[in-house]
Coordinates of C-alpha atoms in Angstrom, one line a residue:
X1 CA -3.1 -33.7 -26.3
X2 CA -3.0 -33.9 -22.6
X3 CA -6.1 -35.9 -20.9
X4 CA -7.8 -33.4 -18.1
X5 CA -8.1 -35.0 -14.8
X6 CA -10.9 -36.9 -13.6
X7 CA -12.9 -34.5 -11.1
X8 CA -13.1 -35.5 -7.2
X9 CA -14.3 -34.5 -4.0
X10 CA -12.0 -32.1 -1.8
X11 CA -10.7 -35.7 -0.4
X12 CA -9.6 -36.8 -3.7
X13 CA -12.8 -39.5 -4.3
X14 CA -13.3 -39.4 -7.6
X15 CA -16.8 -38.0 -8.9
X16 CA -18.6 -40.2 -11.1
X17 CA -21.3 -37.6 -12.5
X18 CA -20.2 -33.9 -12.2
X19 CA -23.6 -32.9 -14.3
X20 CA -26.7 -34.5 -13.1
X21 CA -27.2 -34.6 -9.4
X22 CA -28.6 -37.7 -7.7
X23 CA -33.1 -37.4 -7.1
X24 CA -35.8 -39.5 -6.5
X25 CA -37.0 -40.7 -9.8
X26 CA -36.6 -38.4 -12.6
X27 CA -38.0 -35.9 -11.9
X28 CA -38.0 -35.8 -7.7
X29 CA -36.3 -34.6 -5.0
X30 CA -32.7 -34.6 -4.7
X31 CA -31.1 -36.6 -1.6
X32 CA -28.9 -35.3 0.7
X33 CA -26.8 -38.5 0.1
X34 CA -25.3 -37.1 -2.6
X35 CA -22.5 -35.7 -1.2
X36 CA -20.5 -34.5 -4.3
X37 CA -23.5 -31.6 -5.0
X38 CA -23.8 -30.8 -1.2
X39 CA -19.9 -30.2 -1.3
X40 CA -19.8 -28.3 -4.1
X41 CA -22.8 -25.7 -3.2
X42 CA -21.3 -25.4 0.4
X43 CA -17.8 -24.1 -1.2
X44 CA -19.8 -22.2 -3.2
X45 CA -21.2 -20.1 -1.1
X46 CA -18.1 -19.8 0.9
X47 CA -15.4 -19.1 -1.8
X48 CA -15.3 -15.5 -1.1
X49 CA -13.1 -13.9 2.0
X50 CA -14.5 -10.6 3.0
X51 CA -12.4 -8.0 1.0
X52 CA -10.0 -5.0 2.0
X53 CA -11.4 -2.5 3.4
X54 CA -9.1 -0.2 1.6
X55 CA -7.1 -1.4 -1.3
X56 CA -9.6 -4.4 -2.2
X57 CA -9.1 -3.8 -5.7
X58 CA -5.3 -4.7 -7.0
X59 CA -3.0 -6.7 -8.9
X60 CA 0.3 -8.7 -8.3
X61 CA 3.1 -10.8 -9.4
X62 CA 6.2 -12.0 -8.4
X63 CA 9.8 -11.1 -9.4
X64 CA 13.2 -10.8 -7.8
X65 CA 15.5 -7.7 -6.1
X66 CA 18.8 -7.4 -7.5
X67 CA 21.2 -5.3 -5.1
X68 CA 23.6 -3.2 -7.2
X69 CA 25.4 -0.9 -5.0
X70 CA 26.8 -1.7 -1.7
X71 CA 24.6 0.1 1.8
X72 CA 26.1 -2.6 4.3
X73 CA 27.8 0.4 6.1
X74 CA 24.0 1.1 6.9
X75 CA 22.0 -2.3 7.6
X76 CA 23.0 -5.7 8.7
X77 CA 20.4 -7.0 6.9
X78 CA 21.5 -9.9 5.2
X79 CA 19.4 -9.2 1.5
X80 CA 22.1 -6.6 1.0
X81 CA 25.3 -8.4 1.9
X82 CA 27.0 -8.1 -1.3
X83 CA 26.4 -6.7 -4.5
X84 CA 25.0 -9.2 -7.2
X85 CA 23.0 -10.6 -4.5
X86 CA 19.2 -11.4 -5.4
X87 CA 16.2 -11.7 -3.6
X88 CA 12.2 -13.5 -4.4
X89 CA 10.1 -10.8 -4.2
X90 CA 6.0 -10.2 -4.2
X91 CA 4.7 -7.3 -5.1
X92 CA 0.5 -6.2 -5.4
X93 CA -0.3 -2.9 -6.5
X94 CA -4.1 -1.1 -6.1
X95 CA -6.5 1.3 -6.0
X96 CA -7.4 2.3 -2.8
X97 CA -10.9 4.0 -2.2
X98 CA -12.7 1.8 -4.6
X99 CA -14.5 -1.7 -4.0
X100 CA -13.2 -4.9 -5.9
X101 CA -15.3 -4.4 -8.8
X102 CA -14.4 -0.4 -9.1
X103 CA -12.2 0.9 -12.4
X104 CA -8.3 0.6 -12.1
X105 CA -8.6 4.2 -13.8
X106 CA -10.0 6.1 -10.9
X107 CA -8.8 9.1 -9.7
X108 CA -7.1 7.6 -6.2
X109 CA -3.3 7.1 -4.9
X110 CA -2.1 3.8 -5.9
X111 CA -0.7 0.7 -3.3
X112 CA 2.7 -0.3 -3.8
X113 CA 3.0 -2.8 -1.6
X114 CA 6.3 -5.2 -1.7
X115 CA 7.4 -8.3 -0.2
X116 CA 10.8 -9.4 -0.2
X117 CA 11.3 -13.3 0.8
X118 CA 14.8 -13.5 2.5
X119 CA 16.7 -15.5 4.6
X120 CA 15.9 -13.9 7.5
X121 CA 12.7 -13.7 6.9
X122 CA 9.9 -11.8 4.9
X123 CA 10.2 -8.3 4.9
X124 CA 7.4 -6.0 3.5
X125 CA 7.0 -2.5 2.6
X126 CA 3.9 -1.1 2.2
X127 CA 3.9 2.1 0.6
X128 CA 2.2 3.7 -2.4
X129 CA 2.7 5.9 -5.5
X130 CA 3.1 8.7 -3.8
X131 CA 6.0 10.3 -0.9
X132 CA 3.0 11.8 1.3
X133 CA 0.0 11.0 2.8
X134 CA -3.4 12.9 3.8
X135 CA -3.0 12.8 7.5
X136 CA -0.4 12.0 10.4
X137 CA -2.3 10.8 12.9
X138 CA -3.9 6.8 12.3
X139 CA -6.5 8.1 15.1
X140 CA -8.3 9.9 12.5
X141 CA -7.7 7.3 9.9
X142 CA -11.3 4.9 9.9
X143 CA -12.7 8.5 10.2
X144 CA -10.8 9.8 6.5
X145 CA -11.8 6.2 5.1
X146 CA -14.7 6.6 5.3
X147 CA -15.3 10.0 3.8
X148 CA -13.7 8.1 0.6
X149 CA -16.4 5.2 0.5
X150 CA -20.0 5.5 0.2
X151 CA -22.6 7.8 2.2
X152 CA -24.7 5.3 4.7
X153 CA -27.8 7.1 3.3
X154 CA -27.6 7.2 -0.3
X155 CA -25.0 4.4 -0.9
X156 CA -22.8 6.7 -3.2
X157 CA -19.4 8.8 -3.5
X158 CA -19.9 12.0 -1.7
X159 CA -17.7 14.9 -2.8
X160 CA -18.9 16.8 0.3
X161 CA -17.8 14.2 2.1
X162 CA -13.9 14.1 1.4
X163 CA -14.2 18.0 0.9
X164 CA -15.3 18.1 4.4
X165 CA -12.7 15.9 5.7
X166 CA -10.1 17.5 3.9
X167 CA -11.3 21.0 4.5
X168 CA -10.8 20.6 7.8
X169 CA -7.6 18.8 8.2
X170 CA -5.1 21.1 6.3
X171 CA -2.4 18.7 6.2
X172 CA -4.0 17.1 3.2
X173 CA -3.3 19.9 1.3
X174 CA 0.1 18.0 0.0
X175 CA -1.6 14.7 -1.0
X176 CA -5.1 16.6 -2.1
X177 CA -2.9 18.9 -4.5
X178 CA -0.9 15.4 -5.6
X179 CA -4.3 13.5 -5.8
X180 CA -5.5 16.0 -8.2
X181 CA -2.9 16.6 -10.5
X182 CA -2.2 14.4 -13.2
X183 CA -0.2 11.9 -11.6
X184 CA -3.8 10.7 -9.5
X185 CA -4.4 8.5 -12.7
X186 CA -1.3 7.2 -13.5
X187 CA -1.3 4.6 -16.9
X188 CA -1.4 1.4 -15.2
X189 CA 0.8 -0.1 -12.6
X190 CA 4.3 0.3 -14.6
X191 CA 4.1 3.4 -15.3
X192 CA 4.4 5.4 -12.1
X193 CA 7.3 5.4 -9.2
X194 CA 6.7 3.7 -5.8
X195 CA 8.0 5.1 -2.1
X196 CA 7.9 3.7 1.1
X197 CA 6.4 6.8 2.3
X198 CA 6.9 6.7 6.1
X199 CA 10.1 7.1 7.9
X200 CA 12.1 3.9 8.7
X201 CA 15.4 2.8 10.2
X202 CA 18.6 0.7 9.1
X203 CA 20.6 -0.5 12.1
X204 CA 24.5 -1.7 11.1
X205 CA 26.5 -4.4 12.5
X206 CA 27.6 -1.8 15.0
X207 CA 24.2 -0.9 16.7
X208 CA 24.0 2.2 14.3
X209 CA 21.2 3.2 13.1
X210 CA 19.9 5.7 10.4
X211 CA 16.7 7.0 9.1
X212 CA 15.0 6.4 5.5
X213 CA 12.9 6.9 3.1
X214 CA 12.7 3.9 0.1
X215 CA 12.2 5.5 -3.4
X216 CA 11.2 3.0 -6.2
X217 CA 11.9 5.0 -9.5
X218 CA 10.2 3.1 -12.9
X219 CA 12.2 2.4 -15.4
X220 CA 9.5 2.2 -17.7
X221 CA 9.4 6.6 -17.4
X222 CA 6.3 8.4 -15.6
X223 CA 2.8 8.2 -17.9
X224 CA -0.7 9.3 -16.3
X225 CA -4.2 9.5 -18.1
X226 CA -6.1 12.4 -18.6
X227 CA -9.4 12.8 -16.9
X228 CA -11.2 12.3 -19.8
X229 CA -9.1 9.5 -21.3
X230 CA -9.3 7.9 -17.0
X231 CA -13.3 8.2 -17.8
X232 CA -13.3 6.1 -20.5
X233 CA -11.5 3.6 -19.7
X234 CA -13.6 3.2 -16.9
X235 CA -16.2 2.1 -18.4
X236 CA -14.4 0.5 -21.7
X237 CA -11.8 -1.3 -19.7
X238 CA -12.2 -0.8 -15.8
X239 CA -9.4 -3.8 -15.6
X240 CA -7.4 -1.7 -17.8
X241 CA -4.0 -1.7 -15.4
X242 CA -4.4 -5.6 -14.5
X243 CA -4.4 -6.2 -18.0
X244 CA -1.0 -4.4 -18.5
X245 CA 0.7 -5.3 -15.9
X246 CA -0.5 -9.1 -16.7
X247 CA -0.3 -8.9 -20.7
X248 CA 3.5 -7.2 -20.5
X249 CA 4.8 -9.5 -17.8
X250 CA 3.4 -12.7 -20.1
X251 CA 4.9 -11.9 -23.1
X252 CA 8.6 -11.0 -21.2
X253 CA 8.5 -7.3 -21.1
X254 CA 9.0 -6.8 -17.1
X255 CA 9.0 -4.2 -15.5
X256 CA 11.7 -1.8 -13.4
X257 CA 12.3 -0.1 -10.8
X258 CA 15.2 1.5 -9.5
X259 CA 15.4 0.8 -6.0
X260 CA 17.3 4.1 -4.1
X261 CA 17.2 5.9 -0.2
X262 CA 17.0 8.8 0.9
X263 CA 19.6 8.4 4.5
X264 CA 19.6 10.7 7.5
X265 CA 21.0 10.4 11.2
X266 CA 19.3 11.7 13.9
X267 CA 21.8 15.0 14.0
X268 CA 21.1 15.3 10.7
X269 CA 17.3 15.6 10.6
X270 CA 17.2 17.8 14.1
X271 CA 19.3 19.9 12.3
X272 CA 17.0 19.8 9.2
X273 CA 13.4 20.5 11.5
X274 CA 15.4 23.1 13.5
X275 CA 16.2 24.9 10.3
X276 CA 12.4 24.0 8.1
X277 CA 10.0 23.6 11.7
X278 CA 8.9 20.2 9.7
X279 CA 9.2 17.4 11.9
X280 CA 10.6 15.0 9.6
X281 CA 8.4 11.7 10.8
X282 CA 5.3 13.6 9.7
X283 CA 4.2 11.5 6.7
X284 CA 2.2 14.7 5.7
X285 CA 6.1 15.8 4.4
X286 CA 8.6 15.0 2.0
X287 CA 12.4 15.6 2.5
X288 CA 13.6 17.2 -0.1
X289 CA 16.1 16.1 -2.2
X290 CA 18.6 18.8 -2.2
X291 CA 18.6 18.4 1.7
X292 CA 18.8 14.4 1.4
X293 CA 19.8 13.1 -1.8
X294 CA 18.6 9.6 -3.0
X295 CA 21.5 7.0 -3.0
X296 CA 21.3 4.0 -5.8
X297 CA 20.4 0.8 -3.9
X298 CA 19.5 -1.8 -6.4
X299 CA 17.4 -3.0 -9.4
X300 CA 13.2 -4.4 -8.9
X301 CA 11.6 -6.5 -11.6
X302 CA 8.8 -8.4 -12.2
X303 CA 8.7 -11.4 -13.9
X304 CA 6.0 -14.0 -13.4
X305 CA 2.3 -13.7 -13.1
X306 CA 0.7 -15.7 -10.5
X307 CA -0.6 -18.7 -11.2
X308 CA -4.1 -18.3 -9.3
X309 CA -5.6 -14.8 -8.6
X310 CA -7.0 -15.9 -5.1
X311 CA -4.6 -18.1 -4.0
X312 CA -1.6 -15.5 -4.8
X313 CA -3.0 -11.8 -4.7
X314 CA -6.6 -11.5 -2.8
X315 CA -5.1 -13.9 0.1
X316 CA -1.4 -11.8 0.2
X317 CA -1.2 -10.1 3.2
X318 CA 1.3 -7.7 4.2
X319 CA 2.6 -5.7 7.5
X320 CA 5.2 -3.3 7.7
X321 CA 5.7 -4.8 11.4
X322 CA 7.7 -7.6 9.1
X323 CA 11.2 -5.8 9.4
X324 CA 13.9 -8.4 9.1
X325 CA 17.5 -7.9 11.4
X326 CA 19.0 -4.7 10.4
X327 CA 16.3 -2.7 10.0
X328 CA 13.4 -1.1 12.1
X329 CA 10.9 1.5 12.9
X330 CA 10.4 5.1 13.7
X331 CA 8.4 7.8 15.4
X332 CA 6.2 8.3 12.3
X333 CA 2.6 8.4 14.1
X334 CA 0.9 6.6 11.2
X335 CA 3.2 4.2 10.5
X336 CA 2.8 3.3 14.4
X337 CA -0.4 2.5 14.0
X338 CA 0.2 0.8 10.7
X339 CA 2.4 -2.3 12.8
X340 CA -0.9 -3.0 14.5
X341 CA -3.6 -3.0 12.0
X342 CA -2.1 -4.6 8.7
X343 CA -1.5 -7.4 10.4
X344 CA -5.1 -7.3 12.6
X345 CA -6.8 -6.8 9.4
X346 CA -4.9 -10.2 8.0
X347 CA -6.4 -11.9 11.1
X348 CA -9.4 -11.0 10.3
X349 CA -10.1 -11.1 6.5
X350 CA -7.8 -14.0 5.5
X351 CA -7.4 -16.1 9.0
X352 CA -5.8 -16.7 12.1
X353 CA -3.0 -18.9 9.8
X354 CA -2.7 -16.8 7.1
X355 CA 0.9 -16.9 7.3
X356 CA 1.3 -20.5 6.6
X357 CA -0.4 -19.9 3.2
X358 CA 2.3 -19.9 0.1
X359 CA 2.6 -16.8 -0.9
X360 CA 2.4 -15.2 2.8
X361 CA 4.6 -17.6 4.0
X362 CA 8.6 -17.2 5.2
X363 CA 10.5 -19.1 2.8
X364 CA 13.4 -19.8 5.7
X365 CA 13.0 -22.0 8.7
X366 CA 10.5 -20.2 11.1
X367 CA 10.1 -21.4 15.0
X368 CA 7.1 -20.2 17.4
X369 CA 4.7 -21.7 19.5
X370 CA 1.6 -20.1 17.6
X371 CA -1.1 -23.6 17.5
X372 CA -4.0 -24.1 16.3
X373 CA -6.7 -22.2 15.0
X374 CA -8.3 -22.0 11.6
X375 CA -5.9 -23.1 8.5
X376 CA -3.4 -24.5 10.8
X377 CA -1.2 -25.9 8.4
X378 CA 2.3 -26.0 10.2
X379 CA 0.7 -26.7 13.6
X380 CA 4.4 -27.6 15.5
X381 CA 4.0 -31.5 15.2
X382 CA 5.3 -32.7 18.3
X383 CA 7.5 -29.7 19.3
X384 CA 6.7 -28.3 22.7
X385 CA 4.0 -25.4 22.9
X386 CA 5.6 -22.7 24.9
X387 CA 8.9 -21.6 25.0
X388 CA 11.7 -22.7 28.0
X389 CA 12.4 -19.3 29.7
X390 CA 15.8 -18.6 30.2
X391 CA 17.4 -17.3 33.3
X392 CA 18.6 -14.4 34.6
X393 CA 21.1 -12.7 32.3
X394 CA 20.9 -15.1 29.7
X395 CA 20.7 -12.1 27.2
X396 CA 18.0 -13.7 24.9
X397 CA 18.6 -12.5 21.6
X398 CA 15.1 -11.4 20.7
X399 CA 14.6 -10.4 17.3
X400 CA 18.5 -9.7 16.8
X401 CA 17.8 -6.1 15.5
X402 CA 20.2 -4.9 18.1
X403 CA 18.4 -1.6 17.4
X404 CA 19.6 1.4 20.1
X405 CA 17.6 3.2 22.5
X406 CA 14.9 5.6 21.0
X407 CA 15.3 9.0 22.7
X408 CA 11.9 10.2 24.3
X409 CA 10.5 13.8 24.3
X410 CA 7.9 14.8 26.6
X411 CA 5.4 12.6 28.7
X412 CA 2.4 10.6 27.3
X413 CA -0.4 13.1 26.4
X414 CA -2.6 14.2 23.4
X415 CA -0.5 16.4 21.3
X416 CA -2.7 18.4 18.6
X417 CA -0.5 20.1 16.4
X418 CA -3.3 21.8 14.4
X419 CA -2.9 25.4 14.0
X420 CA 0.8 25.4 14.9
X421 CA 2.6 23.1 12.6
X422 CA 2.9 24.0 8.8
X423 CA 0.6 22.2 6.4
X424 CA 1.1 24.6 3.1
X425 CA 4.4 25.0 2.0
X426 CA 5.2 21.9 0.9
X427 CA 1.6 21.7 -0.8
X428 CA 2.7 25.1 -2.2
X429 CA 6.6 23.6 -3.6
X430 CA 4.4 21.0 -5.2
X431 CA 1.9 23.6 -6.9
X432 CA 5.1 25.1 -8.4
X433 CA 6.6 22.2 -9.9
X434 CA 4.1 21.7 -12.1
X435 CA 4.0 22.9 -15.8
X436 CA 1.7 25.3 -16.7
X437 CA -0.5 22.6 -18.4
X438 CA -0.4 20.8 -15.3
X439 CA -1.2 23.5 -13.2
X440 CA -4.5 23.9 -15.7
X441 CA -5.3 20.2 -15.3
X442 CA -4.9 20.2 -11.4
X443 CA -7.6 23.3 -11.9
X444 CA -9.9 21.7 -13.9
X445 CA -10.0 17.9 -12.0
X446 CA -10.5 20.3 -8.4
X447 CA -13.1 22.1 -10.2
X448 CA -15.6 19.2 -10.6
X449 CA -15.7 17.4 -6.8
X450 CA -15.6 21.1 -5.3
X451 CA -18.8 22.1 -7.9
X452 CA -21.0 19.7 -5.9
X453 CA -20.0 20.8 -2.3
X454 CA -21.5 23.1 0.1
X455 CA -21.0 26.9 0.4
X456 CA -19.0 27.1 3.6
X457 CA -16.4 23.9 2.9
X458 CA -15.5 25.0 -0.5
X459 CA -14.7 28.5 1.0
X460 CA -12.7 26.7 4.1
X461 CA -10.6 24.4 0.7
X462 CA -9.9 27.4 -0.7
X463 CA -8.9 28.8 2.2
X464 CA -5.9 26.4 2.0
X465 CA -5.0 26.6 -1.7
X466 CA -5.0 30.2 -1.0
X467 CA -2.4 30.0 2.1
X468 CA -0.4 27.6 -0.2
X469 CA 0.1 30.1 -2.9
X470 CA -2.3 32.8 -4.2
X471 CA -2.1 31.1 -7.6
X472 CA -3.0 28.5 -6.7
X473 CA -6.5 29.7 -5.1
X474 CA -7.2 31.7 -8.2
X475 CA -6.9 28.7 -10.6
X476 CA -9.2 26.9 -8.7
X477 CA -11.8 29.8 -8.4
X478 CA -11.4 30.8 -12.7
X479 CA -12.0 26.9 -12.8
X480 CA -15.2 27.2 -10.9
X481 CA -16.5 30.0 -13.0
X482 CA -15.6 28.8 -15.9
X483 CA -17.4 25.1 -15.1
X484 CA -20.7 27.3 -14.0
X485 CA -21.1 29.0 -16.9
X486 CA -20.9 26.3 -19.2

């Protein structure tokens, strides 16, 4: 049996009494001598970081990326060289409304959030369990946030709240009807699919780029909770998805997904919004299969559970602004304004170092002149603190994306789309998809939240299912009637 080791202070002094602290007789005052109790009271009281604002509650584990078909025609980047070729990978999935001590059950899109360790350096996606969002614009996204937390008055979930929000901003209709339907409490982590959601780029060895989508399809096949089943779990087992995802990964059952792109080039997708009037960087939108099919990329598993919650899943922090050589950005608005605040918000809630931590940090050499600060744990030793600059027509190299010139349209301004641009068919395509059971369900789960809202915003939501198709605004309204009569 192995002996424990002997407890010590934070500077490795060993503790002689870890149970009685040291006082003045018996039974008087402690003294501040004893530094042991002093030290252990101030961690105390300091162990927490401040949580996510969004996504505070969530699970993760580690695994690897296995590339099985061969996109080097498309990216430079250096995880897909050849197939065979493996990557360490991250990966923390959540809820995203909730606090840290809500249910994993509740209705709510799920994070998907990856990291992939490579040579290049780290790159992340950060995506969710769905293709689409609830807005396109990240100016109105501390405003939609809120609306999903708690009312500054009576400190509780408002349905007139979201209803509000989302009455008035029609291009939620696509997530709302998603959100609703029986995939907005999927059965734990491994059960649903994961997409990158916004629009990015792949740049070749040539300068080339292309646009795409990342689809993560689970092997382990598509299973969601009912509402009522969701409910109960909540309060039975409000950990219910950490537990599987922990429990199936510890006993060697890991989970797939099938990593695949959707691939477009910038003739292609004018063609495709000259033809649909969708403006494919709206993250509002899908692109349809048919019109884009999804190419096989590789294989994602996990297969170790962290060692320490803290150290390894509240302290991750991701940015989609980590894009390694060969791949980059686009014109999505919300993904814009994602490359600023993921990594603001690390700055914040884990540190001004937070990159040097294990699991944040690149696992290839890295080279800046970033000093000092809190946690400054690779602080540049005696390397110089600002960089030599280089003369004229040196051509420094940058961050090697060797990504080509984004075409502009217009001149900087305000550009409100509302009223012009198409919020309902897609919401409408989605509505028809579903089985006939699922179209009942999606009735019922609208029927509750909308129950407890005001007169004029539940006629303003159905406004919209109504524009997305008739049925759709009729289900919704027998729903009603039938919940008010009970």
């Amino acid at each position: 049996m192995s002996q424990k080791p002997p407890i010590s202070t934070a500077s490795g002094i060993p503790v002689a009494d870890n149970q009685n602290s040291i006082s003045a007789g018996p039974r008087g005052p402690l003294l501040l001598q004893d530094f042991h109790l002093i030290e252990k009271l101030q961690h105390f009281n300091r162990e927490r970081i401040p949580e996510r604002v969004v996504h505070a509650k969530g699970s993760g584990a580690y695994g690897t990326f296995t590339v099985t078909h061969d996109i080097s025609g498309y990216t430079k980047a250096k995880l897909f060289s050849e197939v065979g070729k493996q990557t360490a990978t991250f990966a923390r999935f959540s809820t995203v409304g909730g606090e840290r001590g809500s249910a994993d059950t509740e209705r709510d899109p799920r994070g998907f959030a990856l990291r992939f360790y490579t040579e290049e350096g780290n790159w992340d996606l950060v995506g969710n369990n769905t293709p689409m969002f609830f807005i396109k614009d990240p100016i109105k996204f501390p405003d939609f946030v809120h609306t999903q937390k708690r009312d500054p008055q009576s400190n509780l979930k408002s349905a007139n709240m979201m209803f509000d929000f989302w009455s008035k901003a029609p291009e939620s209709l696509h997530q709302v009807t998603m959100l609703f339907s029986d995939r907005g409490t999927p059965d734990g982590f491994r059960h649903m699919d994961g997409f990158g959601s916004h629009t990015y780029s792949l740049i070749n060895d040539r300068g080339e780029r292309v646009y795409v989508k990342w689809h993560f399809k689970t092997r382990q096949g598509i299973k969601n909770l009912s509402a009522k089943e969701a409910g109960r779990l909540a309060g039975d087992d409000p950990d219910y998805a950490q537990r599987d995802l922990f429990g199936a990964i510890g006993k060697g059952d890991f989970p797939r997904w099938d990593v695949k792109l959707q691939v477009a080039t910038e003739a292609q997708l004018a063609e495709w919004e000259a033809r649909t009037g969708w403006n494919p960087f709206d993250l509002t939108k899908v692109w349809p299969h048919g019109d884009f099919p999804l190419k096989p990329v590789g294989v994602f598993e996990l297969n170790r559970n962290p060692d320490n919650y803290h150290a390894e899943v509240e302290q991750a922090a991701f940015s989609p602004s980590n894009a390694v050589p060969g791949m980059g950005y686009s014109p999505d608005k919300m993904l814009q304004g994602r490359l600023f605040a993921y990594h603001d918000a690390a700055l914040h809630r884990v540190g001004t170092n937070h990159q040097h931590l294990p699991v944040n940090a690149a696992r290839c050499p890295f080279h800046n002149q970033q000093r000092d600060g809190a946690m400054a744990i690779h602080n540049g030793g005696a390397a110089p603190n600002y960089a030599t600059l280089e003369a004229a027509g040196s051509n420094p190299v940058g961050l090697g994306h060797g990504e080509p010139t984004l075409a502009l349209e217009g001149g900087a301004a305000r550009y409100d789309g509302r009223g012009v641009e198409d919020d309902f068919t897609q919401a409408g395509n989605l509505f028809r998809v579903l089985t006939q059971q699922g179209r009942q369900n999606l009735f019922d789960n609208l029927a509750g939240p909308l129950s407890q809202v005001d007169a004029d915003i539940l006629q303003r939501q159905l406004g919209h299912f109504d524009k997305a198709d008739p049925a759709y605004g009729a289900g919704v309204r027998a729903a009603l009637s039938a919940r008010n009569a009970m």
